[in-house]
Coordinates of C-alpha atoms in Angstrom, one line a residue:
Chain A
X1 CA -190.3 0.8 6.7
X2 CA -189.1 -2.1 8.5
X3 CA -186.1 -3.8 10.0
X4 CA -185.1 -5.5 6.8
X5 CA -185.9 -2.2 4.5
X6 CA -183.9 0.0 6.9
X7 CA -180.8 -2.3 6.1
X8 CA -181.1 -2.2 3.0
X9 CA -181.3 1.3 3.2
X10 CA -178.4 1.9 5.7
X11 CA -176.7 -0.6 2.9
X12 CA -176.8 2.0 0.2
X13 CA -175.7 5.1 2.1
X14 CA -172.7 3.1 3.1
X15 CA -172.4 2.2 -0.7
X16 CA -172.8 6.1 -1.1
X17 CA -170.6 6.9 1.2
X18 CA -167.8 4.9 -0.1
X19 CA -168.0 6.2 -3.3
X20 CA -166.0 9.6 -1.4
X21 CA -162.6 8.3 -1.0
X22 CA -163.1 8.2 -5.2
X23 CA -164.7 11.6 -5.9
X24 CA -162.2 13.0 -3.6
X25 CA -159.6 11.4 -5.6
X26 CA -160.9 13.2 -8.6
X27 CA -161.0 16.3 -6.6
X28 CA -157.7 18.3 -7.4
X29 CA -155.8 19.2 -4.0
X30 CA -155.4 22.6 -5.0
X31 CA -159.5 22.7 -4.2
X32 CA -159.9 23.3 -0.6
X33 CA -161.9 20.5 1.6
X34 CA -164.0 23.7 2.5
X35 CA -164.9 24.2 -0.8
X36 CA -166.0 20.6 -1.9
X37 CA -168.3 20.5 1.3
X38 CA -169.8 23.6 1.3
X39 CA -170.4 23.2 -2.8
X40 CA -171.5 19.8 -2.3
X41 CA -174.4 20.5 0.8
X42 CA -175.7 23.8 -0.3
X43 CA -176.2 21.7 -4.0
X44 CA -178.1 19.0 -2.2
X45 CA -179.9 21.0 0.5
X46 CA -181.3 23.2 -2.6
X47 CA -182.2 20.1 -4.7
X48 CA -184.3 18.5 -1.8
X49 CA -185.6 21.9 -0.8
X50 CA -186.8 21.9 -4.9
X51 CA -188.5 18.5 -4.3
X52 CA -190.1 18.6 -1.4
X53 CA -190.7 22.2 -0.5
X54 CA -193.9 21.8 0.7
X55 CA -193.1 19.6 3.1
X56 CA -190.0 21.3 4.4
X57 CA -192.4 24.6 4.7
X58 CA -194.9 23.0 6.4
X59 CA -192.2 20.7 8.9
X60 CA -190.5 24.1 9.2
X61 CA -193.5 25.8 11.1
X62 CA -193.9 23.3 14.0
X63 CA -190.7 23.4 16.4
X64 CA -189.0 25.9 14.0
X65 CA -186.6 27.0 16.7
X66 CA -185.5 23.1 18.6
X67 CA -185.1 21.8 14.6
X68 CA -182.6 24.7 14.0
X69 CA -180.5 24.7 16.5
X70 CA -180.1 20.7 16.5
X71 CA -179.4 20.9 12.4
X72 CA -176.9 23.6 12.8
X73 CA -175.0 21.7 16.2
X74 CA -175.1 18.5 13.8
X75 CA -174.2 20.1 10.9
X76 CA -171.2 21.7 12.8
X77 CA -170.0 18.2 13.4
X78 CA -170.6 16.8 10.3
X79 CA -168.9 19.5 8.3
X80 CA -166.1 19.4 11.6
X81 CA -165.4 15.3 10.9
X82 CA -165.8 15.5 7.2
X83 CA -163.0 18.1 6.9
X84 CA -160.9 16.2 9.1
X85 CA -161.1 13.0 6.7
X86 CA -160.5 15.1 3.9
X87 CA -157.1 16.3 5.1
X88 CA -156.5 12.9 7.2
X89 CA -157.1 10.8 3.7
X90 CA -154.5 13.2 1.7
X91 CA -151.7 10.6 3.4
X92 CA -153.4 7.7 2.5
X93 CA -154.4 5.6 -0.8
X94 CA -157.7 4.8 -1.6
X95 CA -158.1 0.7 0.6
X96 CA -156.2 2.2 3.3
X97 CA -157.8 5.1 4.1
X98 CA -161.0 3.3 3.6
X99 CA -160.3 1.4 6.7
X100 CA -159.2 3.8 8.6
X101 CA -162.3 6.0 8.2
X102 CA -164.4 2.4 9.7
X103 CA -162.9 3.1 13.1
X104 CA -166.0 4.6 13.6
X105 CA -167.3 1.4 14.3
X106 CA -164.9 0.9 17.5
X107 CA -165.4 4.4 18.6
X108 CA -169.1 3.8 18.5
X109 CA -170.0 1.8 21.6
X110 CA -167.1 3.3 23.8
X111 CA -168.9 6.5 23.3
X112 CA -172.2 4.9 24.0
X113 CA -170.8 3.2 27.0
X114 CA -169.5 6.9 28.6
X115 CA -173.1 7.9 28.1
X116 CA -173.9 4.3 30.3
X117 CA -176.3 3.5 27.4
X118 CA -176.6 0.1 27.4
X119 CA -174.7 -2.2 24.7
X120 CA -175.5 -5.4 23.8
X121 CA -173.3 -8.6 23.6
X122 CA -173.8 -9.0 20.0
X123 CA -172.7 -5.4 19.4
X124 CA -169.4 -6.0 21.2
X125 CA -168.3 -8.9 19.4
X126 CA -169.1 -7.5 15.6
X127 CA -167.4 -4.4 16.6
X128 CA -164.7 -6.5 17.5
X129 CA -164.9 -8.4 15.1
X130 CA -164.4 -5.6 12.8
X131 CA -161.8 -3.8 15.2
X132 CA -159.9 -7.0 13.8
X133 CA -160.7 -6.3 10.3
X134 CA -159.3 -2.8 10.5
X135 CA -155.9 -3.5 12.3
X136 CA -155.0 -6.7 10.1
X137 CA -154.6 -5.2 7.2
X138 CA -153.5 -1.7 9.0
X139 CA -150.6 -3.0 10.7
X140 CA -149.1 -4.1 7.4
X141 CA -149.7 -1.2 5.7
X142 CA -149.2 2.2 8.1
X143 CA -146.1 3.9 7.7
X144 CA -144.5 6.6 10.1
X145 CA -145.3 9.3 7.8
X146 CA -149.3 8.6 7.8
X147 CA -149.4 9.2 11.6
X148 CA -150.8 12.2 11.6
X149 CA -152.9 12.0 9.2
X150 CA -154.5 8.6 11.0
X151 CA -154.4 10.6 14.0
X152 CA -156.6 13.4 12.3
X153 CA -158.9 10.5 10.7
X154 CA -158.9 9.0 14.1
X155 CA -160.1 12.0 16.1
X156 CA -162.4 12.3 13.0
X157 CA -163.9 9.1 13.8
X158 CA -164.7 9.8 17.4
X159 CA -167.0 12.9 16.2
X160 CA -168.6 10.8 13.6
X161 CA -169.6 7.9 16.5
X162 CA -171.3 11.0 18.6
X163 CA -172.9 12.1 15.5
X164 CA -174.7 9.1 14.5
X165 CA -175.6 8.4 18.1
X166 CA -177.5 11.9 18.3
X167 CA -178.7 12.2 14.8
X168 CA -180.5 8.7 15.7
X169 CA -182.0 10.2 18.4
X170 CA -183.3 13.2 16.9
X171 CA -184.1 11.4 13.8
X172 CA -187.1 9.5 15.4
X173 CA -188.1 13.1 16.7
X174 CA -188.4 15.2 13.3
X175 CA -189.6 14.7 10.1
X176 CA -186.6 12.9 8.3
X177 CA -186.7 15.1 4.9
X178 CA -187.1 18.5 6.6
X179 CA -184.3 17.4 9.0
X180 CA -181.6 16.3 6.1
X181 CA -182.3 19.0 3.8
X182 CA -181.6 21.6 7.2
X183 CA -178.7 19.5 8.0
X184 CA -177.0 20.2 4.2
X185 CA -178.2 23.7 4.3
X186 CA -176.7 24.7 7.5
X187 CA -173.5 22.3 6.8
X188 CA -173.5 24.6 3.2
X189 CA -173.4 27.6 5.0
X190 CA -171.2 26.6 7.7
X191 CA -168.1 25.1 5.3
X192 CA -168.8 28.4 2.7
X193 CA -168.0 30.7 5.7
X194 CA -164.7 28.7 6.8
X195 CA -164.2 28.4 3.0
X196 CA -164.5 32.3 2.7
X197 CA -161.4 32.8 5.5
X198 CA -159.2 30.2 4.1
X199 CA -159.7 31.4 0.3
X200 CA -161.3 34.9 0.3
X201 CA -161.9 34.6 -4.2
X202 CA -163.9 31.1 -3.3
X203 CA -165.6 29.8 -6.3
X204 CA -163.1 32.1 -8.4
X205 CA -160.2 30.4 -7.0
X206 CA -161.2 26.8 -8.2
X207 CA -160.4 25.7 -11.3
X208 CA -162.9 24.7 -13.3
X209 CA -163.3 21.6 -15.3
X210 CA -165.6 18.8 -16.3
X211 CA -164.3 16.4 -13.9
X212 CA -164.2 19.0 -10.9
X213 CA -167.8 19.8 -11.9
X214 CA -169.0 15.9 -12.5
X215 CA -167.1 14.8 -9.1
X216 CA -169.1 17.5 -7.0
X217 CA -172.2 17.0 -8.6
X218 CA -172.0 12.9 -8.1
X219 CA -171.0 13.9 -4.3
X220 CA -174.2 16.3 -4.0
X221 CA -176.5 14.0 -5.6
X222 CA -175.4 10.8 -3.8
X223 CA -173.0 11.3 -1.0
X224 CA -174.5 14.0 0.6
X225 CA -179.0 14.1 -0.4
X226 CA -179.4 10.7 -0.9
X227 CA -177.3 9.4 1.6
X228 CA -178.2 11.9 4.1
X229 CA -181.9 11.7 3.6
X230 CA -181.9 7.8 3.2
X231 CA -179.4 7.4 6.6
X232 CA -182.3 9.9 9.2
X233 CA -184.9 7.8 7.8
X234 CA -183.2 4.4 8.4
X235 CA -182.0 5.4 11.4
X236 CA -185.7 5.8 12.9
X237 CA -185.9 2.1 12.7
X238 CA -181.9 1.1 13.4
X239 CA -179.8 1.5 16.8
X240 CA -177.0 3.2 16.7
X241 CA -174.7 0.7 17.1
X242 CA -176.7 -1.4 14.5
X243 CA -176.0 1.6 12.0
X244 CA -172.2 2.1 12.6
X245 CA -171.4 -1.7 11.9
X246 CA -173.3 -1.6 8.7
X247 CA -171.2 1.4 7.6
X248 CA -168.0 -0.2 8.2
X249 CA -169.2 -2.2 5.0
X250 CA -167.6 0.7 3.4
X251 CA -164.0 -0.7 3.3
X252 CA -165.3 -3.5 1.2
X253 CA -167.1 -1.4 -0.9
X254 CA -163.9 0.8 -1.1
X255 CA -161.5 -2.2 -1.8
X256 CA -163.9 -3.5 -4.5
X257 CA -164.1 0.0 -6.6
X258 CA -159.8 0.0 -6.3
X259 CA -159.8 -3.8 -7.6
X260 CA -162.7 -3.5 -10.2
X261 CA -162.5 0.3 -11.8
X262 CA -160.3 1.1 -14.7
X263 CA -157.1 2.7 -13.3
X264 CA -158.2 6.2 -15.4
X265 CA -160.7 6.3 -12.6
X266 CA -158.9 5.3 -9.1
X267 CA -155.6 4.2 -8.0
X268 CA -155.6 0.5 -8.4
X269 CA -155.8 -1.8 -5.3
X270 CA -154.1 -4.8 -5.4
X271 CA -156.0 -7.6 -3.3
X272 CA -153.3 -8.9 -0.4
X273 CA -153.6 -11.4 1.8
X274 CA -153.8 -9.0 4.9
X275 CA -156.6 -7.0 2.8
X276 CA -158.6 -10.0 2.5
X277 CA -158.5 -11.1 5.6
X278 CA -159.7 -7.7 7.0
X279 CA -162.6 -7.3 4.7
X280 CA -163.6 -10.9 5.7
X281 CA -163.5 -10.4 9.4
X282 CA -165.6 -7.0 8.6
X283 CA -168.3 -9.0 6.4
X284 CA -168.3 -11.6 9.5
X285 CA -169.1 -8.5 12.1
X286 CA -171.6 -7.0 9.5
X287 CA -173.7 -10.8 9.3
X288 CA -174.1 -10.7 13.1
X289 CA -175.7 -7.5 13.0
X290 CA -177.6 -8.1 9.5
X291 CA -179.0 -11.0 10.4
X292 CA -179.7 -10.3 14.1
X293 CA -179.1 -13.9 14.8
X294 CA -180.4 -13.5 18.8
X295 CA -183.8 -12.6 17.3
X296 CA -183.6 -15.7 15.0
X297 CA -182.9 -17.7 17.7
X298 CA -185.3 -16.3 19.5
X299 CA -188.2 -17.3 17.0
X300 CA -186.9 -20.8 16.5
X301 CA -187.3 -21.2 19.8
X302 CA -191.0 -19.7 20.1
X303 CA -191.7 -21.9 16.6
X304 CA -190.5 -25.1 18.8
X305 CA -192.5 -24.5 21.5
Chain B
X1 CA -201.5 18.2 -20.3
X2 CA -200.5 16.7 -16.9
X3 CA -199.4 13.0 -18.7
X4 CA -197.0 15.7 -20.2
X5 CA -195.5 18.0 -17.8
X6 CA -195.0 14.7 -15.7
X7 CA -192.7 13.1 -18.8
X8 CA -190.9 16.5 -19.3
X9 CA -189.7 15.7 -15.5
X10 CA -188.7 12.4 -15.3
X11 CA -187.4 13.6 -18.4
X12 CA -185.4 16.1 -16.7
X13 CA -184.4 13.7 -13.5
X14 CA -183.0 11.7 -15.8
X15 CA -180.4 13.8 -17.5
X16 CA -180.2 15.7 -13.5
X17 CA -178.5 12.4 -12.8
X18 CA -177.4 11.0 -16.1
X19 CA -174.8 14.8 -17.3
X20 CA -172.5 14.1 -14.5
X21 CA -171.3 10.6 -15.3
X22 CA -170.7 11.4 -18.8
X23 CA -167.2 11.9 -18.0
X24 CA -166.8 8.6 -16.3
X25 CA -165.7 6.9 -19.6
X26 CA -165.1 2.9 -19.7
X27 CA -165.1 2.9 -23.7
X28 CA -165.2 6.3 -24.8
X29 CA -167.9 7.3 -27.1
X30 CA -169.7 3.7 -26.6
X31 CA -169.9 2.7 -22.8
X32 CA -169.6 5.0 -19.5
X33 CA -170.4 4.0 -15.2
X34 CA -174.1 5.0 -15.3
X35 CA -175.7 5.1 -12.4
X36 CA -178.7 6.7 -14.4
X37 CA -179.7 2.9 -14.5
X38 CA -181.2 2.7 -11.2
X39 CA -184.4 5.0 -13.0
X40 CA -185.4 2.0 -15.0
X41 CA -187.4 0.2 -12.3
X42 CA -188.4 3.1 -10.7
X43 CA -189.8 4.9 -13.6
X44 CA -191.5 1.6 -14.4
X45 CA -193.4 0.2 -11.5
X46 CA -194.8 4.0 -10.7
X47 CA -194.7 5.6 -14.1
X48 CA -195.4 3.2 -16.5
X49 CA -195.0 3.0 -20.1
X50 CA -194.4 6.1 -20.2
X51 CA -191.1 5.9 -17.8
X52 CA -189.9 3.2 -19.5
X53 CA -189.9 5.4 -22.9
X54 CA -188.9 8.3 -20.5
X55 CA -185.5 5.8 -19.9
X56 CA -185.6 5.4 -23.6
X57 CA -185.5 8.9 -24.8
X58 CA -183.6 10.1 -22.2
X59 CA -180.6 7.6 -23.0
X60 CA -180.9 9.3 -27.1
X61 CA -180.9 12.4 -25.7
X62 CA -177.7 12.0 -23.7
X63 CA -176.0 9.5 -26.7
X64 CA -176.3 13.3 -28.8
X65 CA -175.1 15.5 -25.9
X66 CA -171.6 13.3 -25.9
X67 CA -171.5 13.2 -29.9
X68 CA -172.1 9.2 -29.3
X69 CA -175.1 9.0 -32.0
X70 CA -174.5 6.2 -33.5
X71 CA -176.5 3.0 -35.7
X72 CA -176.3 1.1 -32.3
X73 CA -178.2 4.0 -30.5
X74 CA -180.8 2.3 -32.6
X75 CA -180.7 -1.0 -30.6
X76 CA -179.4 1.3 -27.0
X77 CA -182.7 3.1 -27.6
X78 CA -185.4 -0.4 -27.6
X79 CA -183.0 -1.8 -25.0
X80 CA -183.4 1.1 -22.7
X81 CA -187.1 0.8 -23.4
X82 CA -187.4 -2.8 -23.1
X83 CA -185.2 -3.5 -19.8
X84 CA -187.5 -1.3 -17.5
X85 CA -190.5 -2.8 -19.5
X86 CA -189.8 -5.7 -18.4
X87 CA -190.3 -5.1 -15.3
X88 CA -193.2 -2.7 -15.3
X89 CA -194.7 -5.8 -17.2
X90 CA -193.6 -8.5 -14.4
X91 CA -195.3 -6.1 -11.6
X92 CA -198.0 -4.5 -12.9
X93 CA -199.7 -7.3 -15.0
X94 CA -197.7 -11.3 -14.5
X95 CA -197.3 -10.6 -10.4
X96 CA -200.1 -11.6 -8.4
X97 CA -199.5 -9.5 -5.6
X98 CA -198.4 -5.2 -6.1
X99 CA -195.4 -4.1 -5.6
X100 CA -194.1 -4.0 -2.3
X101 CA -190.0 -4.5 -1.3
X102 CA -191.2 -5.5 2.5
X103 CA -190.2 -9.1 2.2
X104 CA -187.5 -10.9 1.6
X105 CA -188.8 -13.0 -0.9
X106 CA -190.1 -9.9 -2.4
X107 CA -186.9 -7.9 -3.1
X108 CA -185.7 -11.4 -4.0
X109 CA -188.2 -11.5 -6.9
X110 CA -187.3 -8.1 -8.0
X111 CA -183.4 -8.7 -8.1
X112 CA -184.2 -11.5 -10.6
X113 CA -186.7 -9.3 -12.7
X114 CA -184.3 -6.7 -12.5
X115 CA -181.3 -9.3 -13.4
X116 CA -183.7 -10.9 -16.3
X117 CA -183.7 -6.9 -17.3
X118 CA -180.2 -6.6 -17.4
X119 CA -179.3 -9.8 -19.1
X120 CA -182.0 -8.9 -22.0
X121 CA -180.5 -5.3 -22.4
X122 CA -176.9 -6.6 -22.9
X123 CA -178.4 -9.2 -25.7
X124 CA -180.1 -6.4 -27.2
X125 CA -177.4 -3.9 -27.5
X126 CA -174.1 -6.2 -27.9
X127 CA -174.7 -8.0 -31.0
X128 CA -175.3 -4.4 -32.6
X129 CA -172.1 -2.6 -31.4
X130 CA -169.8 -5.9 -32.3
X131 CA -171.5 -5.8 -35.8
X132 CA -171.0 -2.1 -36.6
X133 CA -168.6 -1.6 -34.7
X134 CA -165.9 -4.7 -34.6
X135 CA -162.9 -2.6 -32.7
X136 CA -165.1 -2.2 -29.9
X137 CA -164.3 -5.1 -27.3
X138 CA -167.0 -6.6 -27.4
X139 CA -166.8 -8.4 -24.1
X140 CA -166.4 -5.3 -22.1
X141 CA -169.0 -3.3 -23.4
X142 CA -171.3 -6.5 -22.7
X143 CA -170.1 -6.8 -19.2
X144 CA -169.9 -3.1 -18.5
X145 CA -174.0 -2.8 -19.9
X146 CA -175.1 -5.6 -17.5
X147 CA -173.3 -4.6 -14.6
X148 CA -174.8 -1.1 -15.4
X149 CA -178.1 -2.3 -15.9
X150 CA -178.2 -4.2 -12.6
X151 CA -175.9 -3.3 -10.3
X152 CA -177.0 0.6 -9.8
X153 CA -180.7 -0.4 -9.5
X154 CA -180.4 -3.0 -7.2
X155 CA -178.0 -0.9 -4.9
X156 CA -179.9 2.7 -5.3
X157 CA -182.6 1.6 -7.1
X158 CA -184.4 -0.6 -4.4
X159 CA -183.8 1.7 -1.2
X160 CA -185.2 4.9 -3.2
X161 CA -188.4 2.7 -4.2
X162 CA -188.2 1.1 -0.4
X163 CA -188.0 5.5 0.1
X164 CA -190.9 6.4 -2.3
X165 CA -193.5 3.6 -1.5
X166 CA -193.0 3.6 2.8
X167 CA -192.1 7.0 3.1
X168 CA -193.1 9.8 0.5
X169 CA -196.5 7.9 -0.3
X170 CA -195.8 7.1 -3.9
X171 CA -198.2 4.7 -5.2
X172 CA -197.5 2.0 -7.6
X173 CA -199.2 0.7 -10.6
X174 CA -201.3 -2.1 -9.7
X175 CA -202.9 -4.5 -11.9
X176 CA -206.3 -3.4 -13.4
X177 CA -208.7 -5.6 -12.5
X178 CA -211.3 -7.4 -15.2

């Protein structure tokens, strides 16, 4: 896979992943955030254990004990940041909690910088140039009853920046599918045994209908396997930074499916000034990074020469 | 024998992905978000003519399951058959270079084939539903079929063939030669 294939890819597990604020919205609130993740990543940790078991068994006999312990410590902050969104987003519509969730983006390189790795120019100014996209059409938008729910999102955010930083380190150390399909197992596991002391009748105490079943197979098949899977093996080829830019794509994903779905699907979102503006100044960050324009300039130069 | 068992499972990943949506209604009983789509140039640049039938069938199968049989299925059934074969056609025997998504201008080539696809399904199955069907608006059930038929497999379709090709070793058809 290359530079341009691992965009593409990151692309569409952004895509994925802004497809949540919707499924969530389908969700009832009387189903706990527990339940939806630990349904949703023991379904897709068993369907890609079903389609490449081989491989899993054969990745799962070299290193058995390092792969474990790294999918359970990610899986632990995964299942810790998702829950966190899930009760951060219940004070927030469908565009607005979609930019909140892109802080990530700002938390990224701060987090990076702690660790003195080193951080590029170029990732500065797209992160701030989506830092601007997220506060535009924030500051017109927050009210005082949403602060603690931002402030849930927000801590949210800062555990989702060190988890893409370490799953893209231990992504170019593993084999990608054994590594996702631990990752949903152990997340599975991890959010059915919180699941079980919050609501002791779990899968009795949901109740069941076509949508509920629909909306958690949709997030199993695309939010969590696909997405998962897709994000380890595009990270092997993307830096960290690189990655979290491309994912704060998902508010313009987000807006889009509020302004173009049928309102029996989502809460409409009606396109402001202050939204457009943000989603512009994210596409702008996004471009910088997509197009690596220092590397362009780069071969211009060696084509001139 | 294996020809076989290997239909019965696209079969099966089809309606894996395709049951869930069913509830995602735009026009109920005619025209619902399918993300099922993004098969169609899968199936056909590693499966064949027999994943574009598999795409085909599959869409008939799940037309019954929601009590959606009707004369149009007629025209949803070549169009499902004909969009991916398009493509399987366009790849396997017009391109003069395999199938590979590691170029710009490559994935460029297959967004149009897959757009051409798209446009050719929505011809197919439009006309049909406005003629037997004239309360259907007809302009919404042609926009909601393209944007179905292109959007989901550009946006899954080309990262899980990017996936299958540079990652899980899938092979796919190349042109015979003589």
């Amino acid at each position: 896979m290359n530079h341009l294939q691992a965009n593409l890819c990151l692309l569409c597990v952004t895509f994925c992943w802004s497809t949540e604020v919707i499924i969530f919205a389908c969700i009832p609130n009387t189903v706990s955030p527990f339940a939806t993740t630990s349904i949703t990543f023991l379904a897709g940790g068993i369907l890609l254990l079903i389609a490449f078991a081989r491989r899993i068994i054969a990745g799962l006999k070299k290193d058995t004990k390092k792969l474990l312990l790294r999918c359970v410590f990610l899986s632990a902050i995964n299942g810790a940041y998702n829950t966190m969104f899930q009760f951060g987003l219940k004070d927030f519509d469908v565009s607005t909690g979609a930019f909140t969730l892109s802080l990530t983006v700002v938390a990224l390189p701060v987090i990076m910088l702690a660790q003195r790795s080193k951080v590029d120019n170029q990732t500065w100014f797209s992160s701030a140039l989506v830092l601007v996209g997220i506060i535009v059409p924030l500051t017109g938008m927050l009210t005082k009853s949403q602060i603690p729910g931002l402030t849930i999102i927000v801590i949210g955010c800062v555990l989702r920046a060190f988890y893409i930083i370490k799953l893209n380190q231990y992504a170019r150390e593993h084999d990608p599918i054994v590594f996702s399909t631990l990752i949903c197992l152990s997340g599975g596991v991890m959010s059915f045994l919180c699941w079980m002391v919050v609501q002791p009748g779990t899968f009795l105490c949901i109740s069941w209908s076509p949508t509920v079943i629909a909306s958690l197979a949709i997030y199993s098949y695309f939010v969590v396997a696909l997405a998962i899977t897709l994000n380890l093996i595009a990270q092997r080829r993307a830096t960290p930074a690189d990655c979290a830019i491309i994912y704060s794509l998902e508010i313009v994903f987000s807006v889009l499916w509020g302004a173009l779905l049928p309102a029996s699907l989502i809460d409409p979102v009606s396109l402001t000034p202050r939204l457009l503006i943000g989603i512009v100044f994210v596409v702008l960050g996004n471009l910088v990074v997509i197009f690596d324009f220092k590397q362009l300039r780069n071969k211009r130069r060696e084509a001139g020469t | 024998m294996k020809q076989a068992r290997r239909i019965l499972l696209l079969l099966f990943c089809y309606l894996l992905v395709a049951i869930p949506f069913k509830v995602m209604e735009i026009i109920p009983g005619f025209t619902d978000i399918r993300p099922v789509t993004m098969l169609g140039p899968i199936f056909a640049v590693f499966y064949g003519v027999p994943g574009c039938g598999v795409m085909a069938v599959g869409n008939l199968i799940m037309d019954a399951l929601s009590g959606s049989l009707r004369w149009s299925s007629i025209f949803g059934f070549a169009a499902n058959f004909l969009g991916p074969f398009l493509i399987y056609l366009f790849w396997v025997h017009r391109s003069e270079e395999p199938f590979s998504l590691r170029s710009g201008r490559n994935i460029l080539k297959h967004t149009l084939i897959v757009c051409l696809a798209a446009i050719l399904e929505m011809i197919l199955i439009t006309p049909a539903v406005a003629l037997f069907y004239p309360e259907v608006d007809a302009k919404l059930f042609a926009l909601t079929v393209l944007l179905n038929t292109s959007v989901f497999p550009l946006i899954f379709g080309i990262p899980i063939m990017i996936l299958m090709q540079e990652e899980l070793g899938f092979r796919p058809l190349k042109k015979r030669k003589g």
